[in-house]
Coordinates of C-alpha atoms and ligand atoms in Angstrom, one line a residue:
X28 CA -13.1 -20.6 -25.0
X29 CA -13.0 -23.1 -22.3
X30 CA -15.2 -21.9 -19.5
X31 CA -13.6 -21.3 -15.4
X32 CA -15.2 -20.6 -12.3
X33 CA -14.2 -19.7 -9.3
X34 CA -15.9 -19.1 -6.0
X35 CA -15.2 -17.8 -2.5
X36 CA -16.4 -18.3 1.0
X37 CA -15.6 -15.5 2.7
X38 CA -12.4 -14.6 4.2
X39 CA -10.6 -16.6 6.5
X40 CA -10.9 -16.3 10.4
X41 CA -13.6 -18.6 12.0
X42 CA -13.7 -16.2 14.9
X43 CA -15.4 -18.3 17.1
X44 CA -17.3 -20.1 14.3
X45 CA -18.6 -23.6 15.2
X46 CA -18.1 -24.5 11.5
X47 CA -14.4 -25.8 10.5
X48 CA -12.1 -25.5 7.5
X49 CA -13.1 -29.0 6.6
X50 CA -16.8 -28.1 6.8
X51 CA -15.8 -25.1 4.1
X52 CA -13.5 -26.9 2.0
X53 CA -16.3 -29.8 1.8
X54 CA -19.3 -27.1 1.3
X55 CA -17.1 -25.4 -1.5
X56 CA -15.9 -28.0 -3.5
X57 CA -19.9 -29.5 -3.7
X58 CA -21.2 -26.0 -4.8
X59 CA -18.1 -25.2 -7.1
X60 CA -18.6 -28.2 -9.3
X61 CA -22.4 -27.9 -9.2
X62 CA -21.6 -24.4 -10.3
X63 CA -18.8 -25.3 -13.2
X64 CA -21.4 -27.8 -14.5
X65 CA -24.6 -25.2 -14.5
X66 CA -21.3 -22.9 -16.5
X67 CA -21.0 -25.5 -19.0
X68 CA -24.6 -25.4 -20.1
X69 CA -25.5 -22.1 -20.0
X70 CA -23.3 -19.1 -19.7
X71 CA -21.5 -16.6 -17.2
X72 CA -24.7 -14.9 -15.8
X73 CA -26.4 -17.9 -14.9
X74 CA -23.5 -19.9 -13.5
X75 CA -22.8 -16.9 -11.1
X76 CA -26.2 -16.7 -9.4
X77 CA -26.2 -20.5 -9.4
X78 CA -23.3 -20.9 -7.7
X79 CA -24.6 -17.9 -5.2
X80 CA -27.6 -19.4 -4.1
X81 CA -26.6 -22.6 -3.2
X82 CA -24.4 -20.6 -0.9
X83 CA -27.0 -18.1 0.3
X84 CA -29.1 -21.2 0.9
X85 CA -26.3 -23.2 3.2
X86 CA -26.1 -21.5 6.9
X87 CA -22.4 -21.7 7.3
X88 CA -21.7 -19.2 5.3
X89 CA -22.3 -15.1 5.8
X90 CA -25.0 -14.5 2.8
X91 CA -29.1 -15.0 2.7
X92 CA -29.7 -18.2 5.3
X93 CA -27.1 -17.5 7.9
X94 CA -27.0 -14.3 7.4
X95 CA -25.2 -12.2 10.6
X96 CA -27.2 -9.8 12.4
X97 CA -26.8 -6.1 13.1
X98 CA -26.1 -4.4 16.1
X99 CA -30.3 -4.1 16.8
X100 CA -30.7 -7.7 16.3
X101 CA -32.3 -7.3 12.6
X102 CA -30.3 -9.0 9.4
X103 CA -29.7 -6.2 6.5
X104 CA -28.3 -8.1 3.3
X105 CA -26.7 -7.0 0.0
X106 CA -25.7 -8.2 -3.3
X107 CA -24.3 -7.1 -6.5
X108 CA -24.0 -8.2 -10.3
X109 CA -21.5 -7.3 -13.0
X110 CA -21.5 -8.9 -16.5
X111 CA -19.2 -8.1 -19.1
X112 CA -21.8 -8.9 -22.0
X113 CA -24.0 -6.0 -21.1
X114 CA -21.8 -3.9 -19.0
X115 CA -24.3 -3.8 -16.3
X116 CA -23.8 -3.3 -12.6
X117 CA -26.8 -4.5 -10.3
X118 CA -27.3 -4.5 -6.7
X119 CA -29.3 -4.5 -3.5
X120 CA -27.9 -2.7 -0.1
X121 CA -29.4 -3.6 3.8
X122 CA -32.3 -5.7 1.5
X123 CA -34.5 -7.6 4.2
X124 CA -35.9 -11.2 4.7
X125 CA -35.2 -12.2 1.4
X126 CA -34.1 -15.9 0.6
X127 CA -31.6 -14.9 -2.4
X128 CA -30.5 -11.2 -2.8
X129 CA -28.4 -11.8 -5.6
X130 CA -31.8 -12.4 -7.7
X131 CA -33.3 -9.8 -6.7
X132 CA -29.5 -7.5 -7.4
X133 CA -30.0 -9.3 -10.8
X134 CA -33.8 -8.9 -12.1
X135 CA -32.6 -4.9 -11.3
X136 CA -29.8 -5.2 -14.2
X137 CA -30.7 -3.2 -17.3
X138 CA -33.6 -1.7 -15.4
X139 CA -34.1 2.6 -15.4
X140 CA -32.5 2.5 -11.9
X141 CA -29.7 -0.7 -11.0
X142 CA -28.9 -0.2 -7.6
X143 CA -32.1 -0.1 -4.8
X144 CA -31.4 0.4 -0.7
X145 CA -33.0 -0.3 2.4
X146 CA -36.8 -0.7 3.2
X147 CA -37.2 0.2 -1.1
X148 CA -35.3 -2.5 -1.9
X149 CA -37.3 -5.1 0.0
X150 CA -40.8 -3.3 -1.1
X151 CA -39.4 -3.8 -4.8
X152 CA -38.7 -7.6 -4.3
X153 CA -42.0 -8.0 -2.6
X154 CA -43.4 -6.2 -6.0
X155 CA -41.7 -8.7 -7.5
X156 CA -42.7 -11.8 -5.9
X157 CA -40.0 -12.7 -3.8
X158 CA -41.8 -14.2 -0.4
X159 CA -41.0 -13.2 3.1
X160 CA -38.3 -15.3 4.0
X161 CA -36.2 -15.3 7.8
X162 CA -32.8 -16.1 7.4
X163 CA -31.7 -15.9 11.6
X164 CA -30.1 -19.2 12.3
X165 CA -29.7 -20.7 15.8
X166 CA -25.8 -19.7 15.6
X167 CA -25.9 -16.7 14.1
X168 CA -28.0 -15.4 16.9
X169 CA -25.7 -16.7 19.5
X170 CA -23.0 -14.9 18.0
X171 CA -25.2 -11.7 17.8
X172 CA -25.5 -12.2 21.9
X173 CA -21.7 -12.6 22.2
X174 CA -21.6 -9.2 20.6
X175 CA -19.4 -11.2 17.3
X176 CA -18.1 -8.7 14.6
X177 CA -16.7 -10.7 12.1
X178 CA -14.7 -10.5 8.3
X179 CA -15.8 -13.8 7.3
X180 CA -18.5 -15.5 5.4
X181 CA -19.4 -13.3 2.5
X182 CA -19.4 -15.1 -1.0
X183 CA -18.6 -14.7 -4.4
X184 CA -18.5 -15.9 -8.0
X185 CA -16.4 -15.0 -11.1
X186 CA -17.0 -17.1 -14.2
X187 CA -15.7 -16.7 -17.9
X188 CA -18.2 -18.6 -20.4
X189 CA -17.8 -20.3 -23.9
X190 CA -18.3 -17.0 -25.1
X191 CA -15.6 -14.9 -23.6
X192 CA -18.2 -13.0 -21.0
X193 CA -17.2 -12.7 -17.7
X194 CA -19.3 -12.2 -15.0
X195 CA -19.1 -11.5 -11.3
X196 CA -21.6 -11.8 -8.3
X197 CA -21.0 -11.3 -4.5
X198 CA -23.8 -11.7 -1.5
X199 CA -22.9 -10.8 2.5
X200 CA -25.0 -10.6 5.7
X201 CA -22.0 -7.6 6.5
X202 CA -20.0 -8.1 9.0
X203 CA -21.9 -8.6 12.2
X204 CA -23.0 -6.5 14.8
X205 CA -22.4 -3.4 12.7
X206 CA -24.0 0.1 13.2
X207 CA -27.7 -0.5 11.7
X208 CA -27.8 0.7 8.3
X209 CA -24.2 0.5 7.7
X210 CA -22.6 -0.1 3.9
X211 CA -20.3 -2.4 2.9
X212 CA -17.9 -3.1 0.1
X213 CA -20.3 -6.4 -1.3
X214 CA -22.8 -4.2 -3.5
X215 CA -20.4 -1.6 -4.4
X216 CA -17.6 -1.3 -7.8
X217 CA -15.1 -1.5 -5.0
X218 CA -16.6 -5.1 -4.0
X219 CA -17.8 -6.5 -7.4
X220 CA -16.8 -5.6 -11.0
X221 CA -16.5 -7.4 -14.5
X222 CA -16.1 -6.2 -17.8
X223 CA -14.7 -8.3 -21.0
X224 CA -11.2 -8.1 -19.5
X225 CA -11.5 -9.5 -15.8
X226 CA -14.1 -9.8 -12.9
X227 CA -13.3 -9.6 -9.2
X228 CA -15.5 -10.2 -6.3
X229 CA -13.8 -9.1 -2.8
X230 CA -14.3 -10.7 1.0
X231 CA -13.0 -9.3 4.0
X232 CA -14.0 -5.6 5.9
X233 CA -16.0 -4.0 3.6
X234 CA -14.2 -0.3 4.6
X235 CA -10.9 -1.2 3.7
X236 CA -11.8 -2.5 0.0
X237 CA -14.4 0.9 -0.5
X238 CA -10.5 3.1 0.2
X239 CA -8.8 1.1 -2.6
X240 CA -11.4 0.9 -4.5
X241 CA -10.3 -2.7 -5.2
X242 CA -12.2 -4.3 -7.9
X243 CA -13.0 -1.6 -10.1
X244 CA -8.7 -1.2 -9.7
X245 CA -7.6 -4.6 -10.1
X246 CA -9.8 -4.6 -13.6
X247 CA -8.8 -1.4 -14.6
X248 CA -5.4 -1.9 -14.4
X249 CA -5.6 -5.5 -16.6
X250 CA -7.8 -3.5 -18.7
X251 CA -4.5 -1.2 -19.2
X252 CA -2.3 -4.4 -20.0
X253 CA -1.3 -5.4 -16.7
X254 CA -1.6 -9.2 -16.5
X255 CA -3.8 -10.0 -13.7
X256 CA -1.9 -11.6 -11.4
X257 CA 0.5 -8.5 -11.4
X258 CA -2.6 -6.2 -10.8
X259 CA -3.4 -8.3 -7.6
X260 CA 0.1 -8.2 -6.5
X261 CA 0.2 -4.5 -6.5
X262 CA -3.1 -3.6 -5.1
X263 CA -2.1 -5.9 -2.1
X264 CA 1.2 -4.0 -1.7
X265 CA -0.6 -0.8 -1.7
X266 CA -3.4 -2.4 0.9
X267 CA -0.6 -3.9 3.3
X268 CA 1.0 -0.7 3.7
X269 CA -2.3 0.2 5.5
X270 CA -2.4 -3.0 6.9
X271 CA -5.6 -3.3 5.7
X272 CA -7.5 -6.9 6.0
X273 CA -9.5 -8.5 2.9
X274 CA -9.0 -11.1 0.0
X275 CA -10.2 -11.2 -3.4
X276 CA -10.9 -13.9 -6.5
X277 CA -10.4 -12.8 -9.7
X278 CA -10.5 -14.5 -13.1
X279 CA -9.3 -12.8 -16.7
X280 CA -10.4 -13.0 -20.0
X281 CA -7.5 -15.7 -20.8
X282 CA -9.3 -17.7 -18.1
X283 CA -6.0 -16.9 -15.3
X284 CA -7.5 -17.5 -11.9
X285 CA -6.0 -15.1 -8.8
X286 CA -6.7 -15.2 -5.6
X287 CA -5.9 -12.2 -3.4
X288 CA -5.3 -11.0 0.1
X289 CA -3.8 -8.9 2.3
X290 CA -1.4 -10.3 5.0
X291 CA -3.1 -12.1 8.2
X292 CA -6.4 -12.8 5.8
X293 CA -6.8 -15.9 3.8
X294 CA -9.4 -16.9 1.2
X295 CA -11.6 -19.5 1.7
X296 CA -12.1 -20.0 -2.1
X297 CA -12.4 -23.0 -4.5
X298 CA -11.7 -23.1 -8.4
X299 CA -12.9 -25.1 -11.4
X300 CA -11.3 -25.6 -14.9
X301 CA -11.4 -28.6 -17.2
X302 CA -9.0 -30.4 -15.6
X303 CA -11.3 -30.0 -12.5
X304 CA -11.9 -28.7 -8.9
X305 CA -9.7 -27.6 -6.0
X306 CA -9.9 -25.1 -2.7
X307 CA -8.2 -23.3 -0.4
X308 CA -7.9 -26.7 1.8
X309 CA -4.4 -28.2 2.8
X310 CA -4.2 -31.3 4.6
Ligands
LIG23 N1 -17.1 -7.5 2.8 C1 -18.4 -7.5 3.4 C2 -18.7 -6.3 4.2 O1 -17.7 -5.6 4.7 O2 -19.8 -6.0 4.4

């Protein structure tokens, strides 16, 4: 099986960022071939939370460093996990001061209980030696003054390995200035989802993607026999008839690569086969 990758950067609008399409297209295509290479030597799983840190770790995008803040100034993360090997869903909701959710969404995979919330879900990373980490950045916190709610910035992963698994991984900060404590789509089945058949990882307003449901539907229906690209279609001409606003990757177990979204919203995404990389960016 030849082994793909593909990885987004959140949805499209900059709303006010002071980072560029360039600087997304240029911090995408570095992480999505260190990612495709880290594929190539070890499998799905590990390729996904590779690819994910190095973009929780770089400040222009939404996830872990960089991270936007709620509406009471304090950041509340989440992150899921889906791999088709064990069939597992993972995932951390509002986690806090944590440097990489998406490990600590992924030591919880084939634990008693998979999905941990709130103040719990840092206590449990604490437990389990993750250090205190802050991840306010100078502009995030201007945009927090400016009162910024956003539908960009969250990331995602969905890899196919030499093996046939398939596995999917998304981190977000939210969407900014959000009511504290609310939940997105990110480290839900609506937001994440992988089995043998496809994985999907969503971006955009986390509300619209919980009401269709959309990655748990887009795998379903391939699942069924619909080929993927055909599932994506149709779950974006049910979406626009709400003229609803979010984008998707998703990747199949034939190694097909779609990238989703509703109209208005693009994908900042990048994708990597054997014949090698490219993103979102047009000159
Ligand atoms: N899609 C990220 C969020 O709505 O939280």
């Amino acid at each position: 099986m030849e082994p793909k990758l593909i990885i987004h950067g959140g949805a499209g609008q900059l709303e006010g960022s002071i980072f560029t399409f360039l600087d997304y297209h240029n911090a995408l295509l570095e992480i999505v071939g260190d990612a495709y290479a880290k594929l190539k030597v070890t499998n799905a799983r590990e390729a996904v939370l590779h690819g994910i840190r190095l973009m929780e770790e770089n400040p222009i995008f939404n996830a872990g460093k960089g991270a936007r803040l709620q509406k009471d100034g304090q950041v509340r993360m989440s992150a899921a996990i889906m791999n088709s090997k064990d069939n597992s869903f993972s995932g951390v909701i509002n986690i806090q001061n944590v440097e990489h959710p998406i490990d600590v969404a992924n030591i919880l995979s084939g634990q008693k209980y998979t999905v941990l919330g709130g103040h719990e879900a840092t206590e449990f990373s604490r437990l389990n030696q993750f250090p205190y980490f802050n991840p306010i950045t100078e502009h995030r916190l201007k945009e927090y003054k400016n009162a910024l709610i956003g539908e960009s910035g969250t990331v995602g992963v969905v890899a196919l390995d030499q093996e046939g698994n398939i596995c999917a991984g998304t981190s977000t900060g939210g969407v900014g200035y959000e009511v504290p404590g609310r939940i997105g789509d990110s480290a839900t089945v609506a937001g994440t989802y992988a089995t043998k058949f496809a994985g999907v990882s969503c971006t955009g307003k986390g509300e619209h993607i919980i009401n269709q449901a959309v990655a748990a539907r887009v795998v379903t229906r391939v699942e069924d026999g619909m080929p993927l690209v055909d599932a994506v279609d149709k779950l974006f001409e049910e979406a626009n008839q709400f003229h609803y606003r979010f984008g998707l990757i998703s990747l199949d177990k034939n190694g097909n690569m779609v990238v989703g979204n509703t109209k208005n919203v693009d994908v900042l995404y990048a994708k990597h086969d054997a014949s090698g990389a490219k993103t979102f960016y047009k000159n």
